[in-house]
Coordinates of C-alpha atoms in Angstrom, one line a residue:
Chain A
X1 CA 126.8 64.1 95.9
X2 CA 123.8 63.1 98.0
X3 CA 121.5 59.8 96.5
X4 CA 119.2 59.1 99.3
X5 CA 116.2 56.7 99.3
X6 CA 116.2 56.0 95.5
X7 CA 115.6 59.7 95.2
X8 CA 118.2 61.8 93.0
X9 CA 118.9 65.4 94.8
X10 CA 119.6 68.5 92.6
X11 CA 122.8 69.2 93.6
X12 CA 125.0 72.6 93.3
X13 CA 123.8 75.5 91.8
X14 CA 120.8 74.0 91.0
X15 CA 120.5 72.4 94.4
X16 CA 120.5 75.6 95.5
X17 CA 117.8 77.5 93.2
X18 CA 115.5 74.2 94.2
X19 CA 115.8 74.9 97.9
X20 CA 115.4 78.3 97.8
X21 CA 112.7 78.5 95.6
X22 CA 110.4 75.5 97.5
X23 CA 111.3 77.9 100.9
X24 CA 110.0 80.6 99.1
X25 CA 106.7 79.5 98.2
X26 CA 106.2 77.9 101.4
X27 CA 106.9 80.9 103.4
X28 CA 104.5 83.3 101.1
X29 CA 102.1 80.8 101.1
X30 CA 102.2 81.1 105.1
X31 CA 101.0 84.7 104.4
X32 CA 98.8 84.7 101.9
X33 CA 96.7 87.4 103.8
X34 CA 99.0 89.7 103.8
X35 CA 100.4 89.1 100.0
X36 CA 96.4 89.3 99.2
X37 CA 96.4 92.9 100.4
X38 CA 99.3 93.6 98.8
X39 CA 98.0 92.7 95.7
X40 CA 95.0 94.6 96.3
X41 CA 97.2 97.5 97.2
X42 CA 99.1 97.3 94.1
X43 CA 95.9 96.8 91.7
X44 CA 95.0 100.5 92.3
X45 CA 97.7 101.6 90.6
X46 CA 96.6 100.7 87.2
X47 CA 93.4 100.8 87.8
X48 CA 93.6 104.5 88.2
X49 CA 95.9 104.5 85.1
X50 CA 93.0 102.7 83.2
X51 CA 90.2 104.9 84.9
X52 CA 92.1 108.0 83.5
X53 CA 92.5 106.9 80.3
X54 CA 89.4 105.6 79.8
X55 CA 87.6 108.7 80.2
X56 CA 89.9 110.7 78.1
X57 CA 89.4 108.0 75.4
X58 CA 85.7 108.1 76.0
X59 CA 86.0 112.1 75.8
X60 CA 88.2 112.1 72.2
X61 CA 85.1 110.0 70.4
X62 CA 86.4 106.7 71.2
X63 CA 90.3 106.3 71.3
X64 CA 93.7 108.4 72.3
X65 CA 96.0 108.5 69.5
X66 CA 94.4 104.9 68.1
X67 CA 94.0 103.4 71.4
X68 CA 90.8 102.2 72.3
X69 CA 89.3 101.7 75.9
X70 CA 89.6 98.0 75.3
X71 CA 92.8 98.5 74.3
X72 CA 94.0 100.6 77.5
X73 CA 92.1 97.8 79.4
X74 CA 94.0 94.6 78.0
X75 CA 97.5 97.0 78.4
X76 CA 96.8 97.7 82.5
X77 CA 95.9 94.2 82.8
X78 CA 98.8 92.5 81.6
X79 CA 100.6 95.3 83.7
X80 CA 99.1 93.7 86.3
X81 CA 101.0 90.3 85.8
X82 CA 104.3 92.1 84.4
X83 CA 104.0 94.5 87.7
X84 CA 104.1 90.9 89.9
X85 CA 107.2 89.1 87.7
X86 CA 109.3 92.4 88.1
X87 CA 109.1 92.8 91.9
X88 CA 112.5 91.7 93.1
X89 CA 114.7 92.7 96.4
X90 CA 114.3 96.1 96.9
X91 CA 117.4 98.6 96.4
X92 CA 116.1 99.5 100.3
X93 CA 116.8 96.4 101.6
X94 CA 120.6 96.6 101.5
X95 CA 120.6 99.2 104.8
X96 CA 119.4 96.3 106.4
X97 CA 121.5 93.6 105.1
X98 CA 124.4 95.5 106.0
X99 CA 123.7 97.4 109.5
X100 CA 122.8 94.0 110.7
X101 CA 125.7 92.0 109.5
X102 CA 122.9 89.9 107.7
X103 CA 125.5 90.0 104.5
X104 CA 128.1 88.2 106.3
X105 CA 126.2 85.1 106.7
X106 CA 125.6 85.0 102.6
X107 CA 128.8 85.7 102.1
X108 CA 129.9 82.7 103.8
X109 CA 128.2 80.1 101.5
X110 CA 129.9 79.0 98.8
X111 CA 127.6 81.0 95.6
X112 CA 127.2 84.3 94.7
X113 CA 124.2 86.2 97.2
X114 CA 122.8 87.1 93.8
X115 CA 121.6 83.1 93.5
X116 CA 119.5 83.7 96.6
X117 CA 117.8 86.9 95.8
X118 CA 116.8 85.4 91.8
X119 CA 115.4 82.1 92.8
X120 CA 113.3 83.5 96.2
X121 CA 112.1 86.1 94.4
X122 CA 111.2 83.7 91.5
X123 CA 109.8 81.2 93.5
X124 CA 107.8 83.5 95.2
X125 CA 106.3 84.4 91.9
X126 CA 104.6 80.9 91.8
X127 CA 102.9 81.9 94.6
X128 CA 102.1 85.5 92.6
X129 CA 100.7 84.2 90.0
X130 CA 98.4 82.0 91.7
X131 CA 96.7 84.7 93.9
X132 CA 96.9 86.7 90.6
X133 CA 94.4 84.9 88.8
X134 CA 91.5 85.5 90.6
X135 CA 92.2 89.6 90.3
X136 CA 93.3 89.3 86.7
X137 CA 89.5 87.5 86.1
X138 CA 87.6 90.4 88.3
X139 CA 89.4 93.0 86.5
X140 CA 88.4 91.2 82.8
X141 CA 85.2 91.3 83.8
X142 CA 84.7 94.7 84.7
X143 CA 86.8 96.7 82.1
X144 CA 86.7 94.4 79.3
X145 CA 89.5 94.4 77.4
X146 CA 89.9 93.4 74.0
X147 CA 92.8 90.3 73.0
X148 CA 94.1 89.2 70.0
X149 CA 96.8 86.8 70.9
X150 CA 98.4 84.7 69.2
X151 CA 101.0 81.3 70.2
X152 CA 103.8 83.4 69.1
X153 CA 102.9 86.1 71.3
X154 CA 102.1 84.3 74.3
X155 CA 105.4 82.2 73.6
X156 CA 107.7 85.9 73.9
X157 CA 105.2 86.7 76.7
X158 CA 106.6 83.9 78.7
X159 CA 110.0 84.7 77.7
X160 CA 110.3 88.2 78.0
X161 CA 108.5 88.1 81.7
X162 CA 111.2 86.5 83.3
X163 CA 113.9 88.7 81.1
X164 CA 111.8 91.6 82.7
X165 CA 112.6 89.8 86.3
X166 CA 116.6 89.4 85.8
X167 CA 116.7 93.3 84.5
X168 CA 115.1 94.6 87.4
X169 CA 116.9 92.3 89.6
X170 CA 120.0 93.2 88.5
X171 CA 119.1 96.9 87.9
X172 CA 118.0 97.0 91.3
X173 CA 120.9 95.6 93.2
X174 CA 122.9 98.0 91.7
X175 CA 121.3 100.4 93.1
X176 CA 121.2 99.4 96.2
X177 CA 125.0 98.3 96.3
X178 CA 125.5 102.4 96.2
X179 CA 124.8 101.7 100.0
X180 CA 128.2 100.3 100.2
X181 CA 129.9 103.8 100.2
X182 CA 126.2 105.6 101.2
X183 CA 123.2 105.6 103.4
X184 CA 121.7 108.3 102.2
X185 CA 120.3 106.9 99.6
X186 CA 116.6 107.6 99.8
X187 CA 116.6 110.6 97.6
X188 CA 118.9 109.1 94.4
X189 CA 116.3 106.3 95.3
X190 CA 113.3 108.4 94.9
X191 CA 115.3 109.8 90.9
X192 CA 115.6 105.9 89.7
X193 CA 112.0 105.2 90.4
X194 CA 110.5 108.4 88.7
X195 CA 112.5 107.8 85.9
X196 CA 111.4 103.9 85.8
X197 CA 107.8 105.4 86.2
X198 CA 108.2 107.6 83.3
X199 CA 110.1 105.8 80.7
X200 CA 109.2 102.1 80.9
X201 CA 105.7 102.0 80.1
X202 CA 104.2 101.4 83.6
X203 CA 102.8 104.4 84.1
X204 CA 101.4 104.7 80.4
X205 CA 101.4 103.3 77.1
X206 CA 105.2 104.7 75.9
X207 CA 103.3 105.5 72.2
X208 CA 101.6 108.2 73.9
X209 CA 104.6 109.6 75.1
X210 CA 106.1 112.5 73.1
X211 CA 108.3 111.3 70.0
X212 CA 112.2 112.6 72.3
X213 CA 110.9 110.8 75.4
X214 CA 110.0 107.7 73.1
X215 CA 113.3 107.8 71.6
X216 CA 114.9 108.1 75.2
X217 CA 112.9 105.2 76.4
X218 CA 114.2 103.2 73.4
X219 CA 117.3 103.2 74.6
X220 CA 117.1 103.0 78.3
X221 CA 116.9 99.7 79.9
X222 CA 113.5 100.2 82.0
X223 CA 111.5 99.6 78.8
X224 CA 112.1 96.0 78.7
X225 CA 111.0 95.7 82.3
X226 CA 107.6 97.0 81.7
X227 CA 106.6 97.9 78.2
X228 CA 107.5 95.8 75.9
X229 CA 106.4 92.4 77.8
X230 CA 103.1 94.4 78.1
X231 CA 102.9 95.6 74.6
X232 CA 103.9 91.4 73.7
X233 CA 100.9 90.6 74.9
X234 CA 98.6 93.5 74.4
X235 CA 99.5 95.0 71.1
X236 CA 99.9 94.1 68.2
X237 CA 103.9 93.9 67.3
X238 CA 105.3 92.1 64.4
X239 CA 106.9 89.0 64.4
X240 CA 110.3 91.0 63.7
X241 CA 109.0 93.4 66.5
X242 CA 109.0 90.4 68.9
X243 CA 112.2 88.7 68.4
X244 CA 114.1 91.6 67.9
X245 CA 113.0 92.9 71.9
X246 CA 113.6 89.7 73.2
X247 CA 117.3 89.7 71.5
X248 CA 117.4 93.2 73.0
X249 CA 116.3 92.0 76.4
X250 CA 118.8 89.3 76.2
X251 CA 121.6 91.9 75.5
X252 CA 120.3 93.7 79.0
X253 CA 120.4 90.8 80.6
X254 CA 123.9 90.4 79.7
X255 CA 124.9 93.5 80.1
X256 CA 123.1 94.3 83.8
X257 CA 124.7 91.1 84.9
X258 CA 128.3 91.9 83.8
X259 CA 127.6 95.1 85.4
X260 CA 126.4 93.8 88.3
X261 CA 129.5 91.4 89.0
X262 CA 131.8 94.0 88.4
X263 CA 130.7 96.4 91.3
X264 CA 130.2 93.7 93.6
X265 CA 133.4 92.7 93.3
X266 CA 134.4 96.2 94.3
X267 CA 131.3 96.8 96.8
X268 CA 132.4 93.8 99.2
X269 CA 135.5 95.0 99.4
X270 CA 134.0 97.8 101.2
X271 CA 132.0 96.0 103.4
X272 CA 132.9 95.5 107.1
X273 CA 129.9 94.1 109.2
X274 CA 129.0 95.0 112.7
X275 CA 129.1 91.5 114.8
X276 CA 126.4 89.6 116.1
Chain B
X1 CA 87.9 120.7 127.1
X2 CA 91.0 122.9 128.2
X3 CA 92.8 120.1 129.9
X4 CA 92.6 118.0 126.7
X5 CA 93.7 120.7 124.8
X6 CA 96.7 121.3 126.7
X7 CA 97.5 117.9 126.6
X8 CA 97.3 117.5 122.8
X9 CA 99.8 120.5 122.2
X10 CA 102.4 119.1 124.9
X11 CA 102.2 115.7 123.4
X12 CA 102.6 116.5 119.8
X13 CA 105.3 119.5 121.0
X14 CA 107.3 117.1 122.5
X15 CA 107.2 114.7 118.8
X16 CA 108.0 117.7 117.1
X17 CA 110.9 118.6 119.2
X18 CA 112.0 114.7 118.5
X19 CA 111.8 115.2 114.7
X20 CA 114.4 118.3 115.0
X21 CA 117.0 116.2 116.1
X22 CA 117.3 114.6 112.8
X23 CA 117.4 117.9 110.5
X24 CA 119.0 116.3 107.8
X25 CA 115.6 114.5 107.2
X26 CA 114.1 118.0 106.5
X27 CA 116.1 117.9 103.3
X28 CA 115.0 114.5 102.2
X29 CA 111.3 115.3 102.8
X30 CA 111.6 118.6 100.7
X31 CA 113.5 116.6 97.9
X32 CA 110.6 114.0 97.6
X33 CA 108.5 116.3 98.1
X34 CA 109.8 117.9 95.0
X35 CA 110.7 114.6 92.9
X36 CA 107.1 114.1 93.7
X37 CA 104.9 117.0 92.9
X38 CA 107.1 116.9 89.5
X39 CA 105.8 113.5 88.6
X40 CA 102.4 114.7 89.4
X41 CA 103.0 117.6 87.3
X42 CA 104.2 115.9 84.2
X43 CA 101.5 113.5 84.7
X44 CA 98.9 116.1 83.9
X45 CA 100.7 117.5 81.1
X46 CA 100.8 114.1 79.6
X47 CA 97.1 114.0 80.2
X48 CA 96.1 117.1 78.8
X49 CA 98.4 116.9 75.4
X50 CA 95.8 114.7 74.1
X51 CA 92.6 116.1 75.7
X52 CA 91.4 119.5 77.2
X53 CA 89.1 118.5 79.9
X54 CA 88.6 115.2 82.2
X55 CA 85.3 114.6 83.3
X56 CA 84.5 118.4 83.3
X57 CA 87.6 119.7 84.9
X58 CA 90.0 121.5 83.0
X59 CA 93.9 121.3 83.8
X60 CA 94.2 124.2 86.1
X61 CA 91.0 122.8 88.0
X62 CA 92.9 119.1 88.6
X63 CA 96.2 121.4 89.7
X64 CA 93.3 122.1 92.6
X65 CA 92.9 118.5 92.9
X66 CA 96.3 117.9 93.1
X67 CA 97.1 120.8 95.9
X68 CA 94.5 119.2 98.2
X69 CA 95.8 115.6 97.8
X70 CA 99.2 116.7 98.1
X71 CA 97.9 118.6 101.1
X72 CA 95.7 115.8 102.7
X73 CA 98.6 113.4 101.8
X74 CA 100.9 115.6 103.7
X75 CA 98.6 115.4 107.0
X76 CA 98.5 111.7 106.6
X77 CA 102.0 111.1 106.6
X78 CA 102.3 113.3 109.2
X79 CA 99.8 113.0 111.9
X80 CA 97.7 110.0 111.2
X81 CA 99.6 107.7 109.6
X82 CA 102.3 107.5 112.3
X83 CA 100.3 107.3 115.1
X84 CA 98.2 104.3 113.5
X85 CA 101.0 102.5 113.1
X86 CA 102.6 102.9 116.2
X87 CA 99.1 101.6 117.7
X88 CA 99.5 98.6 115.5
X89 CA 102.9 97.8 116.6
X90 CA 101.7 98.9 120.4
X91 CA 98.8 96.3 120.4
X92 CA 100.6 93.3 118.5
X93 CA 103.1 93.9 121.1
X94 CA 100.9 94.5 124.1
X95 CA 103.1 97.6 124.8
X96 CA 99.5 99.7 124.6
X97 CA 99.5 99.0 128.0
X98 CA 101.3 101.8 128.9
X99 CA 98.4 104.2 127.3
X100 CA 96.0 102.8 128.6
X101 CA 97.3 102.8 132.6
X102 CA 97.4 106.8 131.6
X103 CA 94.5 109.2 133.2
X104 CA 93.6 110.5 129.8
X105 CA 91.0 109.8 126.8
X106 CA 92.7 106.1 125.1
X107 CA 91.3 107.6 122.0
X108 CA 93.1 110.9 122.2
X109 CA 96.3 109.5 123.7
X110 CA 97.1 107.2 120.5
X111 CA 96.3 110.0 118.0
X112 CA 98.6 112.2 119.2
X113 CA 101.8 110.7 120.0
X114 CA 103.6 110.8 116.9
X115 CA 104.2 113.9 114.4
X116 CA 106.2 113.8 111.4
X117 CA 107.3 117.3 111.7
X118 CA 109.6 117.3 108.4
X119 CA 106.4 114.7 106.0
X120 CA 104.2 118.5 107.6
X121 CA 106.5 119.9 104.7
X122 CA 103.5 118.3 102.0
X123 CA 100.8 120.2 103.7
X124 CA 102.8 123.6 102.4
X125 CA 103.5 122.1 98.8
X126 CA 99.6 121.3 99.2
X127 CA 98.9 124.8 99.3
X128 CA 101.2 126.5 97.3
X129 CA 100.0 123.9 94.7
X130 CA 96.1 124.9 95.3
X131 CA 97.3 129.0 95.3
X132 CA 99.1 128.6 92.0
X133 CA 96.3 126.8 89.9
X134 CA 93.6 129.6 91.8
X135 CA 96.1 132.5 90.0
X136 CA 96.4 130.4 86.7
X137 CA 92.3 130.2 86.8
X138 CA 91.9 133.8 87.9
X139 CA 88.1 133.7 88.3
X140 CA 88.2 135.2 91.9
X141 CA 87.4 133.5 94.6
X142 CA 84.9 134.8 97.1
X143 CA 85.2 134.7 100.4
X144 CA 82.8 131.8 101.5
X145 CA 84.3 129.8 99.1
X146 CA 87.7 130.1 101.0
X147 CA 85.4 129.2 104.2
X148 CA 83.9 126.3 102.8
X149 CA 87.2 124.8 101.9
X150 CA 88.8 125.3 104.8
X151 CA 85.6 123.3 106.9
X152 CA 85.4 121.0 103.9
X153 CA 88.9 120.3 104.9
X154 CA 89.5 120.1 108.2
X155 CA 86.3 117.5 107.7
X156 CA 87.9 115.5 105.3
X157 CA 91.0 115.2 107.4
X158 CA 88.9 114.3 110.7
X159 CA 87.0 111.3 107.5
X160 CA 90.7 109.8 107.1
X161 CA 91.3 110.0 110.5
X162 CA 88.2 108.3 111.4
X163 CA 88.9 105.3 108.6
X164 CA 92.5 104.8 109.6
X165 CA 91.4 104.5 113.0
X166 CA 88.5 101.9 112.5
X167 CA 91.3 100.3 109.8
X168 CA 93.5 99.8 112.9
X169 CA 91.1 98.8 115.5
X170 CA 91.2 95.3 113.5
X171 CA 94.2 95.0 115.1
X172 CA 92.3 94.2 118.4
X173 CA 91.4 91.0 116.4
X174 CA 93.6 90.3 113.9
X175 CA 96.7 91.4 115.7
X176 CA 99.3 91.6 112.8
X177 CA 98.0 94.4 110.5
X178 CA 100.6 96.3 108.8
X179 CA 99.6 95.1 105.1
X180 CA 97.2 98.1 106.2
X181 CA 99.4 100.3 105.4
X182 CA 100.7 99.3 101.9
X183 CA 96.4 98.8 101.1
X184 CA 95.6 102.3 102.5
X185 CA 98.4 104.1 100.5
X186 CA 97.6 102.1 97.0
X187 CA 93.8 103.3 97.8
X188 CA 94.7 106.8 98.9
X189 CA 96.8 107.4 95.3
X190 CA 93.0 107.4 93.3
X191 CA 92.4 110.4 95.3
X192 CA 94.8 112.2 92.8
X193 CA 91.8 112.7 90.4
X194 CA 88.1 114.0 90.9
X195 CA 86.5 110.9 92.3
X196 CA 83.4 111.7 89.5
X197 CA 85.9 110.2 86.9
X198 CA 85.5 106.6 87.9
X199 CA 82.6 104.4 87.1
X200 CA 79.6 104.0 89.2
X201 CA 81.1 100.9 91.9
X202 CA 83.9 102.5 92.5
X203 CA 83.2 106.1 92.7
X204 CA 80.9 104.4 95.5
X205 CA 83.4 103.1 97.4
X206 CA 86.0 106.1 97.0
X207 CA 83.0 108.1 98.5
X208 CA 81.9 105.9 101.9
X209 CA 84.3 102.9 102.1
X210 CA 87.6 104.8 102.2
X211 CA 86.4 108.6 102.8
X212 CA 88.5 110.0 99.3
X213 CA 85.4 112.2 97.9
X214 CA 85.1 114.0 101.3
X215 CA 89.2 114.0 101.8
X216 CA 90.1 115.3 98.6
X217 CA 86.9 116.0 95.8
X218 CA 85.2 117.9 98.0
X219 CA 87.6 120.7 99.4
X220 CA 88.7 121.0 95.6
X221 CA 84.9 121.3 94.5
X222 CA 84.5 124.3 97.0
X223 CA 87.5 126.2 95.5
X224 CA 86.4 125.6 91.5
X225 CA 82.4 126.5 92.0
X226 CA 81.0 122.6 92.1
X227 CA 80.2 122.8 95.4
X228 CA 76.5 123.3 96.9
X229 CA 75.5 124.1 100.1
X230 CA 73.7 120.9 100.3
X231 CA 77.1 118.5 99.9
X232 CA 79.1 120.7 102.4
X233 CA 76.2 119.2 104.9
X234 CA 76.1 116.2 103.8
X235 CA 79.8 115.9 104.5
X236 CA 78.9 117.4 107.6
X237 CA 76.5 114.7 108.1
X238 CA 78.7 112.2 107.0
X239 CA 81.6 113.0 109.0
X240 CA 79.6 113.5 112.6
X241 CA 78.1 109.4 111.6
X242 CA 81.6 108.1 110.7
X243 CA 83.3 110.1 113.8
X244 CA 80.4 108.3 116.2
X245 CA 80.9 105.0 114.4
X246 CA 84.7 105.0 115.1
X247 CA 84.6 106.3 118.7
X248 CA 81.5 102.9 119.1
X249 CA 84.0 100.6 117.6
X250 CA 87.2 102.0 119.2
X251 CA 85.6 101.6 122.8
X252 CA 84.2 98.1 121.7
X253 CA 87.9 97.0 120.3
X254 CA 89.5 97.9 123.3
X255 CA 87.6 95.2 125.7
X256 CA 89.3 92.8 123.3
X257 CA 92.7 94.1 124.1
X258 CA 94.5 91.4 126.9
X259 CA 97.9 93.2 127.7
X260 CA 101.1 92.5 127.4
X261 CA 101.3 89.7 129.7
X262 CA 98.5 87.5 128.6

């Protein structure tokens, strides 16, 4: 559409994710003091995790159930990085968007709102990932993990982190269309997230989970936001172990998206925004 | 003394008597209260099906742990945490004004306008929490013990106080502060376990840089036999330095305040 000064525009949908993205990084660049101590914040989470298991590891002669310290120490780490790709719009957020009639300005433009919330959030993860480094070095230091990667593995890794990204996404504004019909939300909220907690790996290893929950967690969707991009890079899977999550992650992608456009269809419909 | 006193109880009355308008919240705090205090629970269980002690404390004695920081947490939300962060908004806003025009202590004023009456629902869990694990460990406890706790407490509530508050005062320079909060409540979650678990640095700063050892460790210590008369006066100690500290740099931060007009 546009050619200006010699220099070709993106244009459409990809026009769009360009924008968005470049507004994002500028804007969380703007307040990198603040997305520092959130990052700080958020590190004492697994760190905790690791501390934990560390010491019960240390206390069992040397490993839990074949995990060793080094091991625990390589998984929380790469939790750390997984934990950043899989923050996306909060489920909260949508009390906001629709008390303040903030929806009816996205709903003017001419895409889906879901465009807006994937290539912010994604671009802010540029900004992530930068900050990241520094943390991910201080924690290598100090807890010393133990890596065996190879190119296969980091190839997945970088697949199945932004497969991780569009579940959640997707997952999450689900839940949060719910505010359509309901604002009291905080405590079916408060269920979602324990059950995330518990059965996707980020609050431990899911091999040390008993063999049902395991089983439970293998067919829930929450495992390929956390675990298994984690385990990619941390464990050991087989090449067959590999492929066959990230076909698995591909099918939740599909299916969370599908699902996702259904009920918005049906959520807007209910939507009538206070002026201003 | 008296006039201060009287003052504190109207002011924190008249918050509560604000939180009963929305009883509906009562509900919600009891249900994540619940959701929780589950977590916690299983959390332990999934500890202790592949060890029998961490770091010396047995399950039942890390239910203790979990009581107090449930209990602590419960003050925080609350109390403190409220009132910190209605400072924060009242100085990057320049609305503090309206304290500080008041004939009253500044100090006491911002620490006791806000009560979460419904997030006071935690301190009960707390307890119930610390009464069931003392049954489950049925070694008695004697009756200074019971003291101890409660002053080892009430002094690690005053330590959180005193760190949120000198947390906030940055405000006076820094102006926008919130990422405080997010930072203090990712710190506070380490105070779930006995701060003796983690390694030398950090156990460190969990002790003196953000007060978790006095706040949580310690009141649990007093209840499970770890304690010694000497730590409860060190935390004494401790707590009578940090509460001078914060009252130097609160009256210091507050010749840096310029109003809402400026």
């Amino acid at each position: 559409m546009t050619v200006s000064a010699g220099r070709r525009r993106l244009t459409g949908l990809p026009g769009v994710y360009a924008v968005t993205m470049r507004t994002a990084v500028q804007i969380q660049f703007q307040y990198r003091a603040a997305n520092y101590a959130y990052l700080l914040g958020m590190i004492a989470e697994p760190v905790i995790y690791l501390v934990v298991w560390s010491t019960v590891a240390r206390s069992q002669g040397g490993d839990v159930d074949g995990i060793t310290a080094g091991e625990f120490a390589a998984y929380y780490i790469v939790w750390t990085l997984v934990r950043n790709m899989n923050i996306v719009f909060t489920p909260y957020g949508w009390e906001e968007r629709i008390r303040r009639g903030v929806l009816s300005g996205m709903l003017v433009r001419p895409v889906h709102p879901i465009h807006y919330d994937i290539a912010f959030f994604a671009g802010w993860k540029f900004v992530a990932i930068l900050l990241w480094l520094p943390i991910a070095a201080v924690l290598t230091l100090i807890f010393r993990p133990t890596f065996d990667v190879n190119l296969l593995e980091a190839a997945v890794f970088l697949v199945a982190i932004w497969g991780a990204f569009l579940i959640r996404t997707m997952l999450l504004w689900l839940l949060g269309m719910v505010t359509f019909w309901t604002t009291r939300v905080s405590a079916l909220y408060d269920l979602y997230f324990t059950a995330e907690l518990l059965l996707s790996g980020r609050l431990l290893p899911l091999a040390l989970m008993p063999a049902w929950a395991g089983t439970l967690a293998d067919v829930l969707p929450f495992k390929y936001t956390f675990g298994y991009p984690i385990e990619v890079l941390a464990t050991d899977l087989s090449t067959a172990e590999l492929l066959t999550g990230l076909l698995i992650q591909a099918g939740w992608v599909l299916a969370s998206t599908a699902l996702m456009a259904l009920v918005w269809r049906v959520a807007v419909r209910r939507y009538s925004a206070v002026g201003n | 003394m008296a006039t201060r006193d009287r003052l504190a109880m109207t002011y924190l009355r008249v918050a509560a008597l604000n939180e009963l308008q929305y009883r509906v919240n009562f509900f919600l705090s009891i249900v994540q209260s619940l959701v929780a205090v589950g977590t916690a629970l299983v959390v332990l269980a999934l500890v202790f099906s592949h060890t029998d002690s961490l770091g010396g404390w047995s399950s039942d004695e890390l239910l203790v742990v979990m009581g107090v920081y449930v209990l602590i947490g419960g003050v925080i939300r609350s109390i403190i945490q409220p009132n910190m962060q209605q400072l924060m908004e009242d100085v990057e806003e320049g609305t503090l004004d309206y304290v500080l025009t008041k004939p009253a202590d500044a100090q006491l004023l911002v620490s006791i306008r806000r009560f979460g009456l419904w997030q006071a629902v935690d301190v009960l869990v707390g307890l119930l929490l610390v009464g069931i694990a003392l049954i489950r460990l049925d070694t008695g406890v004697a009756v200074w013990s019971v003291l101890a706790f409660v002053l080892a407490l009430v002094l690690g509530g005053l330590d959180v106080y005193c760190f949120w508050l000198l947390l906030t005062s940055s405000a006076f320079v820094l102006t926008r502060v919130n990422f405080l909060v997010e930072l203090f409540d990712g710190m506070y979650q380490a105070g779930r376990w006995p701060v003796t678990i983690y390694p030398g640095w950090l156990r460190i700063g969990f002790t003196f840089l953000v007060p978790l050892a006095f706040a949580v460790t310690v009141p649990a210590s007093a209840l499970t036999g770890r304690l010694s008369g000497w730590l409860l006066l060190g935390a004494v100690v401790f707590t009578a330095v940090l509460f001078a500290l914060t009252r130097y740099v609160w009256s210091r931060s507050l010749r840096r305040y310029s109003g809402a007009s400026a």
